[in-house]
XYZ file of C-alpha atoms in Angstrom:
609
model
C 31.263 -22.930 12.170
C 33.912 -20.068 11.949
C 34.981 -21.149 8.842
C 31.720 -21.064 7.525
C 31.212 -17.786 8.806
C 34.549 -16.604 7.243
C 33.224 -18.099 3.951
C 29.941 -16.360 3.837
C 31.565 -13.020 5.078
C 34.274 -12.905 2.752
C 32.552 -13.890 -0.548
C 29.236 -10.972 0.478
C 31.944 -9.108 0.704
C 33.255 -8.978 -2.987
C 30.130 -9.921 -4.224
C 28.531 -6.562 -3.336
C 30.884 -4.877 -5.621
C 30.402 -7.809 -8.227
C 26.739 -6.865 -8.143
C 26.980 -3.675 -8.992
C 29.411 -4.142 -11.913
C 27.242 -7.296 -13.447
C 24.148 -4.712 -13.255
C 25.840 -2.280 -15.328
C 26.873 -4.950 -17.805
C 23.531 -6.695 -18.078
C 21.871 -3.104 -18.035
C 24.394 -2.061 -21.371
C 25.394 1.035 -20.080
C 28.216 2.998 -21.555
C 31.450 2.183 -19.786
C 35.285 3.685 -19.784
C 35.709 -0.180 -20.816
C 33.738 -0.613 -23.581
C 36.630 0.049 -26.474
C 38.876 -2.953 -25.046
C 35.580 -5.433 -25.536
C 33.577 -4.139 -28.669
C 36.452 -5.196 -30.695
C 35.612 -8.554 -29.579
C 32.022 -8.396 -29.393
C 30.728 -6.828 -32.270
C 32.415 -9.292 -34.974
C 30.969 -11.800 -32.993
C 27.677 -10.026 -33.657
C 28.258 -9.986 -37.157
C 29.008 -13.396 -37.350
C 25.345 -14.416 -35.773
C 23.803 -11.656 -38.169
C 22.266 -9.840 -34.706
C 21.507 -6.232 -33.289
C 22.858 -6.329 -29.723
C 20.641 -3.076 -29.146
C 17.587 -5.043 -31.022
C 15.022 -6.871 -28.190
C 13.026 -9.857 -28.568
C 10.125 -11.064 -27.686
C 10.275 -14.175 -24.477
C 8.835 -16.491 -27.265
C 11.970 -15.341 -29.520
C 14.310 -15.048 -26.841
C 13.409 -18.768 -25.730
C 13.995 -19.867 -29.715
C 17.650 -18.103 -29.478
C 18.068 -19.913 -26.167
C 17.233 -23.091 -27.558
C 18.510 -23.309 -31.080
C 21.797 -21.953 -29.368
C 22.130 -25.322 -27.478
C 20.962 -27.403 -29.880
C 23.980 -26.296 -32.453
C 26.644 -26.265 -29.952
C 25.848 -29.582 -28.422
C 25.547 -30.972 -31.613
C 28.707 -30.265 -32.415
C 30.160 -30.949 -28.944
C 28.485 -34.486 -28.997
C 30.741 -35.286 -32.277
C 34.023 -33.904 -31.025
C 33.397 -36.413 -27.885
C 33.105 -39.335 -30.385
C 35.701 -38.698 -33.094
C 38.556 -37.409 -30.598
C 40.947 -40.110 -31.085
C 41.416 -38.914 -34.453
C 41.952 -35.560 -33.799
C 44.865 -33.505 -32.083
C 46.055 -32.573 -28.644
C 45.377 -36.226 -27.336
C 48.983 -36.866 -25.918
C 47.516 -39.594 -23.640
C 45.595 -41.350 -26.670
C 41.820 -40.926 -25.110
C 39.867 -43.102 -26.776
C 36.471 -42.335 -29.037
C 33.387 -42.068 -26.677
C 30.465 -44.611 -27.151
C 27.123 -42.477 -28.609
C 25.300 -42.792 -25.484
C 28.226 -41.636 -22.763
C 29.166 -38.959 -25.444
C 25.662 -38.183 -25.502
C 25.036 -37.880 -21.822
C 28.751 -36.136 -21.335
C 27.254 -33.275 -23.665
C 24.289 -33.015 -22.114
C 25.317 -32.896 -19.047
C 27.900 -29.893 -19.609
C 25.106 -28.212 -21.826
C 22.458 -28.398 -19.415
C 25.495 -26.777 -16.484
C 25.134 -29.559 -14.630
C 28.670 -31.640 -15.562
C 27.530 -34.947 -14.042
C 30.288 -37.552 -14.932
C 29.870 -41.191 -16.385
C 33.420 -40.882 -17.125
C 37.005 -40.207 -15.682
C 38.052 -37.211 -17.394
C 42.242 -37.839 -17.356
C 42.127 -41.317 -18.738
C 38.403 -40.677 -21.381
C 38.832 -37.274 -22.833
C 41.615 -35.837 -24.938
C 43.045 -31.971 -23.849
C 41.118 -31.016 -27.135
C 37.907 -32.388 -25.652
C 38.629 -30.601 -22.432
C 39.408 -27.367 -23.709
C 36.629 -26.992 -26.026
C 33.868 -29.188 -25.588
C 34.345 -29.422 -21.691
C 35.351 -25.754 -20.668
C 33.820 -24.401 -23.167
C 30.185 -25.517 -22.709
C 31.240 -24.366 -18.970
C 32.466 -21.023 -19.871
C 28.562 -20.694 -22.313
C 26.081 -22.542 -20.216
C 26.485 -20.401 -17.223
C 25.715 -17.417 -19.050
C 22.867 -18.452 -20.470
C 21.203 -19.226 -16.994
C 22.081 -15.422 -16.222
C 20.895 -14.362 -19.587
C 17.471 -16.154 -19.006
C 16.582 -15.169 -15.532
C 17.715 -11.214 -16.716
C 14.784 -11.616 -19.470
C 12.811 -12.813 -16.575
C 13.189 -9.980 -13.739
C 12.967 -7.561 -17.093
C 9.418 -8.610 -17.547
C 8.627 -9.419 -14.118
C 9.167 -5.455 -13.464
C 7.900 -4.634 -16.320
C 5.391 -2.452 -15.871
C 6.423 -1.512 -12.207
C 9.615 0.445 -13.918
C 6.993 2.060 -16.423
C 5.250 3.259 -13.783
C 8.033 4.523 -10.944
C 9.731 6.508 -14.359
C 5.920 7.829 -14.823
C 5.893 8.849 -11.105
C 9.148 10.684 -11.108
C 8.219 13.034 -13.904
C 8.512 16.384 -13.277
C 5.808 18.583 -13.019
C 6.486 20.696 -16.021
C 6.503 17.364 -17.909
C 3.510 16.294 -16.144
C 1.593 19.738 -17.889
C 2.924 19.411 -20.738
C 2.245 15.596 -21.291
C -1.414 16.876 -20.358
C -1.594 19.783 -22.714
C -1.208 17.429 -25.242
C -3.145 14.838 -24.886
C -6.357 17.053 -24.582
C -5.060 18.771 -27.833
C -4.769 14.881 -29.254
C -8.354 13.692 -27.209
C -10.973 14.817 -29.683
C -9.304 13.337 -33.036
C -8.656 9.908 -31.083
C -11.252 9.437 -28.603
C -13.352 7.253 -30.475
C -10.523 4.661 -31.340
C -8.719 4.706 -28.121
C -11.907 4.429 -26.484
C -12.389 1.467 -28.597
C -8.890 0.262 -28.117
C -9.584 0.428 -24.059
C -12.255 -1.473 -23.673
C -11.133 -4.542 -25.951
C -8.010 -4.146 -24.054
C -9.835 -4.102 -20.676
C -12.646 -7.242 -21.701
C -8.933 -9.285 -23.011
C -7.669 -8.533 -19.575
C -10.341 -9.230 -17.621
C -10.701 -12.693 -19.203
C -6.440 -13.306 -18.569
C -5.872 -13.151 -22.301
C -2.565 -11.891 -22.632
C -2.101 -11.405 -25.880
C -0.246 -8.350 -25.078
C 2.940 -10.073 -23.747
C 3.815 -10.808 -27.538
C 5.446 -7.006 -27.828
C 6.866 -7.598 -24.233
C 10.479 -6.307 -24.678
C 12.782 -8.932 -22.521
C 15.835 -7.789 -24.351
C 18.570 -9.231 -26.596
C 19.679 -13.024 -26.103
C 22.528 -12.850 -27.474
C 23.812 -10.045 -26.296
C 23.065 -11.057 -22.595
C 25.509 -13.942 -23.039
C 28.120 -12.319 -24.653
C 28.473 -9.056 -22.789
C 29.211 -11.125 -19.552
C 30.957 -13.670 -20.785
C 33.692 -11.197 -22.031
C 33.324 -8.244 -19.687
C 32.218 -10.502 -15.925
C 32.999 -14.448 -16.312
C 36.209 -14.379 -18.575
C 38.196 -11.978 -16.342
C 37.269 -13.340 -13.210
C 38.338 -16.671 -14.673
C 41.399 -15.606 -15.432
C 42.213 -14.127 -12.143
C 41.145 -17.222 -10.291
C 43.050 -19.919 -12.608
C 46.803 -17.901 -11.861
C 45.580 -17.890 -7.953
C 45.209 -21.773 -8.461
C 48.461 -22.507 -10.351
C 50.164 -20.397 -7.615
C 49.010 -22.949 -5.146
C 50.491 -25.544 -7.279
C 47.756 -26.346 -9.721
C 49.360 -27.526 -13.090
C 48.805 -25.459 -16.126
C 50.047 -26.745 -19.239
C 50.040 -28.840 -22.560
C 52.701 -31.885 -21.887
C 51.879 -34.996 -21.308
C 52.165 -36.145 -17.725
C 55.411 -37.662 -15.753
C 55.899 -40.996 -15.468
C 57.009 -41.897 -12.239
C 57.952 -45.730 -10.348
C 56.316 -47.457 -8.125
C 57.606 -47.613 -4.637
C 55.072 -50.025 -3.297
C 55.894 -53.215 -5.891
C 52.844 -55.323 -4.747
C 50.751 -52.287 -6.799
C 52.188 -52.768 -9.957
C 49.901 -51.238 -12.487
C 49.552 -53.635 -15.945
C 52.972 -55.827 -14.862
C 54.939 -52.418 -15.521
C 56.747 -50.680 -12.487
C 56.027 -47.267 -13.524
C 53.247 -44.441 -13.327
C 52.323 -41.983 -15.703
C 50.487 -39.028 -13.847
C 48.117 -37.319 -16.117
C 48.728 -33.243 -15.780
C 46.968 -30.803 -18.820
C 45.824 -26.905 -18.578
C 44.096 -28.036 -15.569
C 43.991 -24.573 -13.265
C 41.841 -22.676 -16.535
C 39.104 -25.712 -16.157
C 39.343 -25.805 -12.065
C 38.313 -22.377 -12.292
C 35.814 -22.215 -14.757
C 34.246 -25.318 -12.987
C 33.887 -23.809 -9.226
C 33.166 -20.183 -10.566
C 30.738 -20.989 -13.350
C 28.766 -23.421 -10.853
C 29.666 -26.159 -13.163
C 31.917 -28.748 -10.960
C 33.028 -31.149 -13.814
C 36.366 -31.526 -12.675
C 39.932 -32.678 -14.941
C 40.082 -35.950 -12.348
C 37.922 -38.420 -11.789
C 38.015 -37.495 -8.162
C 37.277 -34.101 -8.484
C 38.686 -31.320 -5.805
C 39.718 -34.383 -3.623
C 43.057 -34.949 -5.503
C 45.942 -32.779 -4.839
C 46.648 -31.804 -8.332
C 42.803 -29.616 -8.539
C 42.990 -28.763 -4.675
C 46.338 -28.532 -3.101
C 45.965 -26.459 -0.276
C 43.838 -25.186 2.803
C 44.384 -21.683 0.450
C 43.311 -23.269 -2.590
C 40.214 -25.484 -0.763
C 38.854 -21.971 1.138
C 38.707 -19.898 -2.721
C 37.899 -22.798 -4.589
C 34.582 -22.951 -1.490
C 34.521 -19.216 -2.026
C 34.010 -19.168 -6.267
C 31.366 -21.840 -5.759
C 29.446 -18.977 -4.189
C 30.605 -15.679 -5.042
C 28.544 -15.201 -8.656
C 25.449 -16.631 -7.419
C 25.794 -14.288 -4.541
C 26.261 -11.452 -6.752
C 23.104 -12.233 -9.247
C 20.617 -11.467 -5.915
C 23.131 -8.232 -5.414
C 22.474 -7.418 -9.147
C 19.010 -7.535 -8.797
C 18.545 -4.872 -6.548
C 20.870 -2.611 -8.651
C 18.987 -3.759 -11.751
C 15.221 -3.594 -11.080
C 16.137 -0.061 -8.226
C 14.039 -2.260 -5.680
C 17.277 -3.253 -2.793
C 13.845 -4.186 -0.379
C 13.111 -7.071 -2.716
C 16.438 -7.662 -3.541
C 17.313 -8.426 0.168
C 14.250 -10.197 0.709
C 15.765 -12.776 -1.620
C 19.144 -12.395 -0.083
C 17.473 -12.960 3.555
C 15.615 -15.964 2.111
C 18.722 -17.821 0.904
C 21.249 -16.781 3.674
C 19.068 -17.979 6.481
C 18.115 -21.045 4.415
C 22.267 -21.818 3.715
C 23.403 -21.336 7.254
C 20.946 -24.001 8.478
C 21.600 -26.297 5.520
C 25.637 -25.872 6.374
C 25.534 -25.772 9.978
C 23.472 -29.536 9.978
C 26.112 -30.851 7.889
C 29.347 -29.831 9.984
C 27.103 -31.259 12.674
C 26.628 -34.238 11.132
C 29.688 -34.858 10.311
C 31.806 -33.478 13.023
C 29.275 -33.168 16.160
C 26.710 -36.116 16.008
C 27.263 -38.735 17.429
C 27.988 -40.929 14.329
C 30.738 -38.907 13.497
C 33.276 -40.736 15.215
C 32.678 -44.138 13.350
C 35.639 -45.092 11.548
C 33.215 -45.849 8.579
C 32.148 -42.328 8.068
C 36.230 -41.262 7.565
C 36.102 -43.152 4.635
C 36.192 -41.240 1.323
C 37.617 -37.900 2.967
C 40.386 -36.621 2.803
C 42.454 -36.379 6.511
C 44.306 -33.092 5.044
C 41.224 -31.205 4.468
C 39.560 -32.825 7.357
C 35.834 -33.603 8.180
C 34.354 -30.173 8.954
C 35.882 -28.445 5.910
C 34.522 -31.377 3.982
C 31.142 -31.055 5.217
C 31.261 -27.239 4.462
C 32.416 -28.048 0.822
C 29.068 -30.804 0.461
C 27.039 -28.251 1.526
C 28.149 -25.198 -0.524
C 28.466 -27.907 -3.486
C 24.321 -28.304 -3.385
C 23.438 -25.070 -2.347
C 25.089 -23.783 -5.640
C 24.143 -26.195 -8.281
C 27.927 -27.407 -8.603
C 28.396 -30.412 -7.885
C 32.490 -30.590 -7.350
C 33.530 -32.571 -4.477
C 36.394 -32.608 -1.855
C 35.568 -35.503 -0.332
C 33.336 -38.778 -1.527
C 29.491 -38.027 -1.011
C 28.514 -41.522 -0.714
C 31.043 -41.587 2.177
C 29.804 -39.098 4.152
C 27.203 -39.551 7.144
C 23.629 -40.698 5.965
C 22.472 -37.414 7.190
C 25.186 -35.405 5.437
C 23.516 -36.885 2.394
C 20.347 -36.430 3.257
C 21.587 -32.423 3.783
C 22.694 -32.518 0.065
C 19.636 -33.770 -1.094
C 17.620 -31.634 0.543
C 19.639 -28.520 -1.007
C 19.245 -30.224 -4.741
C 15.330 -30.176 -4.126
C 14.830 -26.865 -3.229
C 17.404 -25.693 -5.809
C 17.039 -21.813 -4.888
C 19.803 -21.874 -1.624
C 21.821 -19.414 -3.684
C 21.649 -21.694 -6.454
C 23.439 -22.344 -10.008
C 24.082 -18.668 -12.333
C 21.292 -17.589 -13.151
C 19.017 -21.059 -12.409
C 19.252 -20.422 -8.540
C 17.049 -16.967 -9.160
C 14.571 -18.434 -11.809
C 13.876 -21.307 -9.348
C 12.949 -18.307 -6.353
C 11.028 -17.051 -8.521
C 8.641 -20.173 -8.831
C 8.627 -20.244 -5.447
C 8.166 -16.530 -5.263
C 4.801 -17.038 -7.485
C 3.531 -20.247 -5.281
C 4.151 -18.014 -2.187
C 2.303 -15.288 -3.503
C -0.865 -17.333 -4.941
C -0.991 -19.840 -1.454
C -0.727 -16.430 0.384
C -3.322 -14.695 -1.118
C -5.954 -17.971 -0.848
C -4.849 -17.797 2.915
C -6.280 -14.116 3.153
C -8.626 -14.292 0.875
C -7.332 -11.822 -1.667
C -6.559 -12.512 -5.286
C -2.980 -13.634 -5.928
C -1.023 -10.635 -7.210
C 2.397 -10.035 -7.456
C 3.590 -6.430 -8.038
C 0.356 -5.298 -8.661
C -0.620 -7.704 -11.344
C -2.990 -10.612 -10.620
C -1.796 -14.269 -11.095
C -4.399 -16.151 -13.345
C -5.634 -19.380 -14.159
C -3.140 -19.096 -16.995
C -0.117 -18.624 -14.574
C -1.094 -21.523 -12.016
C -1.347 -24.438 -14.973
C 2.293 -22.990 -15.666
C 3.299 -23.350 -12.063
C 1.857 -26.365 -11.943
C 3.351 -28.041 -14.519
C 6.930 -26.952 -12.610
C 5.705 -28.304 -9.432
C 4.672 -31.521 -10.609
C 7.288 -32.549 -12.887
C 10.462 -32.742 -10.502
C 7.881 -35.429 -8.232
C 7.600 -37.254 -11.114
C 10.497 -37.196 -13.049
C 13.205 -37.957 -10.155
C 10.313 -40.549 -8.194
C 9.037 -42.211 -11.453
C 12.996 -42.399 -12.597
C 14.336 -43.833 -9.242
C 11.046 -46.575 -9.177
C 12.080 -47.910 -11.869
C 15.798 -48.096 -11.254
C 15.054 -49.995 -8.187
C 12.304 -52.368 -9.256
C 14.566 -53.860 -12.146
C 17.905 -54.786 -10.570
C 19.964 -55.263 -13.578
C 19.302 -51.419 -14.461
C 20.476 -50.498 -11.325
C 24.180 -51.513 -10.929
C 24.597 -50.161 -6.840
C 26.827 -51.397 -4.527
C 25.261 -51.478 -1.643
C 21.538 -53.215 -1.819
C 20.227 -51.754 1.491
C 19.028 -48.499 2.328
C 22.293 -46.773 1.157
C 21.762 -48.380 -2.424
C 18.046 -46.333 -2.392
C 19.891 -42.966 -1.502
C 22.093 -44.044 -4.428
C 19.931 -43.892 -6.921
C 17.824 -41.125 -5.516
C 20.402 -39.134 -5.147
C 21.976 -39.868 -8.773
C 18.694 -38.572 -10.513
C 18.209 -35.642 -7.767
C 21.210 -34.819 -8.660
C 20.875 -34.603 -12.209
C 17.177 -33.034 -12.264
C 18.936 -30.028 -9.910
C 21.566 -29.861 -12.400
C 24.017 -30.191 -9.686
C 26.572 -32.921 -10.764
C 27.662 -34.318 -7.947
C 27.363 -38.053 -7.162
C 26.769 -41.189 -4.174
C 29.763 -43.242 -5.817
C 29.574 -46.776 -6.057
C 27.037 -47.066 -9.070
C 28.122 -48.499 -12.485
C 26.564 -45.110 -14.202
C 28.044 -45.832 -17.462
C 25.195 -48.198 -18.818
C 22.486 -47.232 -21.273
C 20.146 -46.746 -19.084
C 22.047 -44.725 -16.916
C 23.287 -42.419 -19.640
C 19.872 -42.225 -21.554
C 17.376 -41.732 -18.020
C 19.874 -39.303 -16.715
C 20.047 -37.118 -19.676
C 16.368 -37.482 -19.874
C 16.507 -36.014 -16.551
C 18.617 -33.556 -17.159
C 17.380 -32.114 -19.974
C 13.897 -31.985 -18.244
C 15.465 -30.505 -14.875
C 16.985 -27.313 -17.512
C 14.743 -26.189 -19.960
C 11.320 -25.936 -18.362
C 12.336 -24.615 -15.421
C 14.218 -21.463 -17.468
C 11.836 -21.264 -19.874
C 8.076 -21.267 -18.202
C 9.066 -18.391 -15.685
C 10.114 -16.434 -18.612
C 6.695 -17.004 -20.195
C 4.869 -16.737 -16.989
C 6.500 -12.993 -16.347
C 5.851 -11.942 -20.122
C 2.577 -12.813 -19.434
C 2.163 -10.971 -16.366
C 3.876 -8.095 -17.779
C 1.228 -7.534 -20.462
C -1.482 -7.336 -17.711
C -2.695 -4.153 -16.151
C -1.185 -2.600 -13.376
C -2.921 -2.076 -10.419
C -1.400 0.238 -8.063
C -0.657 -0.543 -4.186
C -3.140 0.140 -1.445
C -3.986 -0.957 1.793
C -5.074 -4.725 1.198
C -1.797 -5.360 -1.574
C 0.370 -8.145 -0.493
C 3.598 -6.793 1.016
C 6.490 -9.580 -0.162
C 9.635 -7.279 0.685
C 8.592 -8.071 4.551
C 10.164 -10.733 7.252
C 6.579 -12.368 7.322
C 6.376 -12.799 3.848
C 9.962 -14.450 3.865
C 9.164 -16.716 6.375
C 6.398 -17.602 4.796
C 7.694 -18.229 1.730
C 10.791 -20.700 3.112
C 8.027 -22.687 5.115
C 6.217 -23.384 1.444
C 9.721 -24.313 0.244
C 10.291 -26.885 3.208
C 6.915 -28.169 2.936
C 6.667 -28.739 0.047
C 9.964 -30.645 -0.434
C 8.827 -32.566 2.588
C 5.567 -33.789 1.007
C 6.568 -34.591 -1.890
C 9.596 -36.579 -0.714
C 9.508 -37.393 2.487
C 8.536 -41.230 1.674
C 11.657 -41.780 -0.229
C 13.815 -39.765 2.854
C 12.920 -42.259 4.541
C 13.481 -45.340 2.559
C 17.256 -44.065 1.915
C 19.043 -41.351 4.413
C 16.555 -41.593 7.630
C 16.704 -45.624 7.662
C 20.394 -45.830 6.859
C 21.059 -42.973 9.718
C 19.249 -44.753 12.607
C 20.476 -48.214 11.226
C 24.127 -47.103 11.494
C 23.042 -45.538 14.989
């Protein structure tokens, strides 16, 4: 537990000042900085044929969003199958099949780097360095970008209203003076204007949240990819290949074999593959990506050599996500709500972490020999537990130790992080995903008190709740309809282990990939058609709704009339109102899954008891 508190101390610590910087730069205020970057930037704006200081629309900033991925994976998905015939493949990777390629690009498009493949011996350095870190240098960004257009027209109107308020009164007269100079000439049209305005309203027709300003897409991914991700990148990968991380272009060592009954292909030699593998180490943990250059992930010495290197590569799972909720009080001026949300996740995170260090280094299965298996005795079991917690708070998904290894209730931990998916949380995703909880709060709230849901004084509609329940309802029946299936046909399946682990297996494969986490229960034959095809269905279905509907769900509200606070308004910057909203979250993941809990982590638990 002290290194957990050490963890969480350290990274709130530089987050704070993180926050603060990342609201400036999402914000597109002038800065003493701005001549090193616009050099970069603004041919990069010329190339897309955009106005950085131009907004959209959510329906046109959605379009960007989308037609963005769509042209970069496309062309990602070919490198992955025509790399064998391209350059910078010292270790002669081979093409990828269409349907690994295909899930390999989704997965790294959608930020979620869940691997069918072992990345030294299947991908080429050119592969890795452009299709690999690159999608994991873009995709985080566009999670930040999206939930920015989000909180913009979430606040909307609120901003309107506090700049309103803190007009002076000399402004106030004047604003006055003319209007009654303007009233006569107008009052029959804006009188008009009002009440079709009002009866739309009244009737939740938003046809307003068309002109809702939610800012410039492109512009929110590029400003912090240059000025906030690159940098910090940079800093992180020379801390790394201090610690021993390699860093280069060669091809690997070959080295003999001491131990001659492991002779490898009748040859008595070993070639160990190295590549520019502190850059990717550090895009992976920082950009809450976790696709790692091994196979194995953080668990081989080459990515994680250290206690140093294991405690900061723990620390950049956490310390962006941890700096979005910072930015958000900075950016909408409302540090109440801001720490609301940080309260939320931080109490939420310590319980998730501290069950898993108990599980795994207190309970009273944690001295079975079996449970050692898959760690790693330098790290040790606590540290590992910490790391498998952090991992699925933040939807990363790198490892130090094997997941499928660990205690049933260690897993059972994980999975319950990947459901909720707002404990922190992936860039960008982790916030979007409070904020559908944030709405179901509010609306469950309100029916408990019998007021109309409203949420910063505008009322959530029928309109809004057939959004939210769409969300609701699809994880249930994308991850439970995905894993039934799996299970009933045994030849899809392809687990090695038929009991109750080989149900947490496959649960936890497709949790995994609708959280758009990564990380894995080892020990299935993933690299099937049907495991490539279902899990990119999932993943695909686990990215885009869920950053797309709250957009359209706060443009909506944001064209709705503002209704100003009194006595009987909801208070959600409260204690109460936290706590009440973390008891929908538990709840609700309980309900919903509970059954399968059961079937996998709970049975496996009391049968290894």
């Amino acid at each position: 537990m002290l290194v957990l508190a050490l963890l969480l101390l350290i990274t709130i610590v530089l987050a704070y000042p993180l926050g603060k910087y990342l609201a400036a730069v999402m914000q597109n205020r002038e800065m003493k900085i701005d001549p090193v970057f616009h050099w970069i930037e603004k041919p990069i704006y010329a190339l897309i044929g955009t106005n950085p200081k131009q907004g959209m629309t959510a329906k046109h900033y959605s379009l960007s969003f989308l037609l963005s991925c769509f042209v970069i994976g496309l062309l990602v998905w070919i490198l992955f199958m025509v790399q064998a015939w391209l350059p910078l493949n010292p270790n002669n990777a081979p093409n990828m099949s269409w349907d690994l390629a295909l899930h390999t690009m989704i997965s790294f498009l959608t930020n979620t780097n869940q691997q069918h493949y072992s990345g030294q011996a299947q991908l080429s350095y050119l592969s890795q360095m452009v299709g690999i870190v690159g999608l994991q240098i873009i995709t985080p960004m566009m999670g930040l970008a999206m939930v920015v257009a989000t909180v913009r027209a979430l606040f909307h109107k609120a901003d309107h209203q506090a700049d309103a308020t803190s007009t002076s009164p000399q402004n106030s007269l004047s604003n006055e003076s003319q209007a009654i100079q303007n009233h006569t000439q107008n009052n029959t049209q804006s009188t008009t204007q009002s009440n079709l305005q009002n009866n739309s309203q009244s009737f939740g027709q938003n046809s307003n949240n068309q002109s809702i300003n939610v800012g410039n897409y492109w512009a929110d991914v590029i400003r912090p990819t240059f000025r906030f991700l690159l940098p910090l990148c940079m800093a992180w990968a020379l801390f790394l290949n201090s610690q021993g991380v390699p860093s280069t272009l060669n091809a690997g060592p070959e080295a003999s074999i001491l131990d001659q009954s492991a002779l490898i292909a009748e040859k008595n030699i070993q070639k160990i593959p190295l590549g520019p593998v502190a850059p990717m180490v550090a895009i992976k943990q920082l950009g809450s990506n976790g696709g790692g250059w091994y196979g194995p992930n953080s668990t081989v010495p080459l990515e994680n050599p250290t206690p140093l290197s294991n405690l900061m590569e723990m620390m950049a799972i956490l310390i962006i996500p941890i700096s979005i909720i910072f930015m958000l009080g900075f950016f909408t001026r409302r540090p109440k709500f801001a720490g609301m949300v940080f309260g939320c996740m931080l109490l939420m995170s310590v319980i998730s972490a501290g069950s898993a260090i108990w599980s795994e280094s207190l309970s009273s299965t944690s001295t079975s020999i079996s449970v050692m298996e898959g760690k790693e005795m330098r790290l040790g079991a606590t540290d590992s537990a910490l790391w498998a917690a952090v991992t699925t708070q933040v939807n990363n998904g790198s490892v130090d130790m094997m997941h499928d290894s660990a205690a049933p209730l260690t897993g059972m931990v994980a999975m319950g992080n990947m459901l909720i998916n707002a404990i922190w949380g992936g860039i960008g995703c982790g916030l979007q995903q409070f904020i559908v909880y944030l709405f179901l709060a509010v609306f469950i709230a309100g029916l408990m008190t019998g007021r109309t849901p409203e949420l910063l004084g505008r009322k959530i509609e029928a309109g809004e709740i057939r959004l939210l329940a769409i969300l609701i309802l699809l994880q249930p029946l994308v991850i439970l309809g995905l894993t039934a299936i799996t299970v009933f046909v045994p030849s899809l399946t392809g687990n090695s282990n038929p009991s109750f682990h080989g149900v947490s297996q496959v649960f936890y494969e497709y949790v995994s990939a609708y959280a758009n986490n990564g990380s894995g229960f080892e020990g299935l034959s993933d690299n099937t058609l049907w495991w490539n095809l279902s899990c990119s269905f999932a993943l695909l279905m686990g990215r885009f709704p869920a950053l797309i509907i709250p957009l359209v769900m706060a443009s909506r509200l944001a064209a709705k009339r503002h209704s100003p606070e009194s006595s009987g308004t909801l208070k959600i910057e409260t204690p109460t109102f936290a706590l009440t909203l973390i008891a929908i979250v538990v709840m609700l993941t309980l309900l919903q899954f509970m059954p399968v809990l059961v079937l996998g982590p709970i049975a496996d638990q009391l049968s290894l008891s």
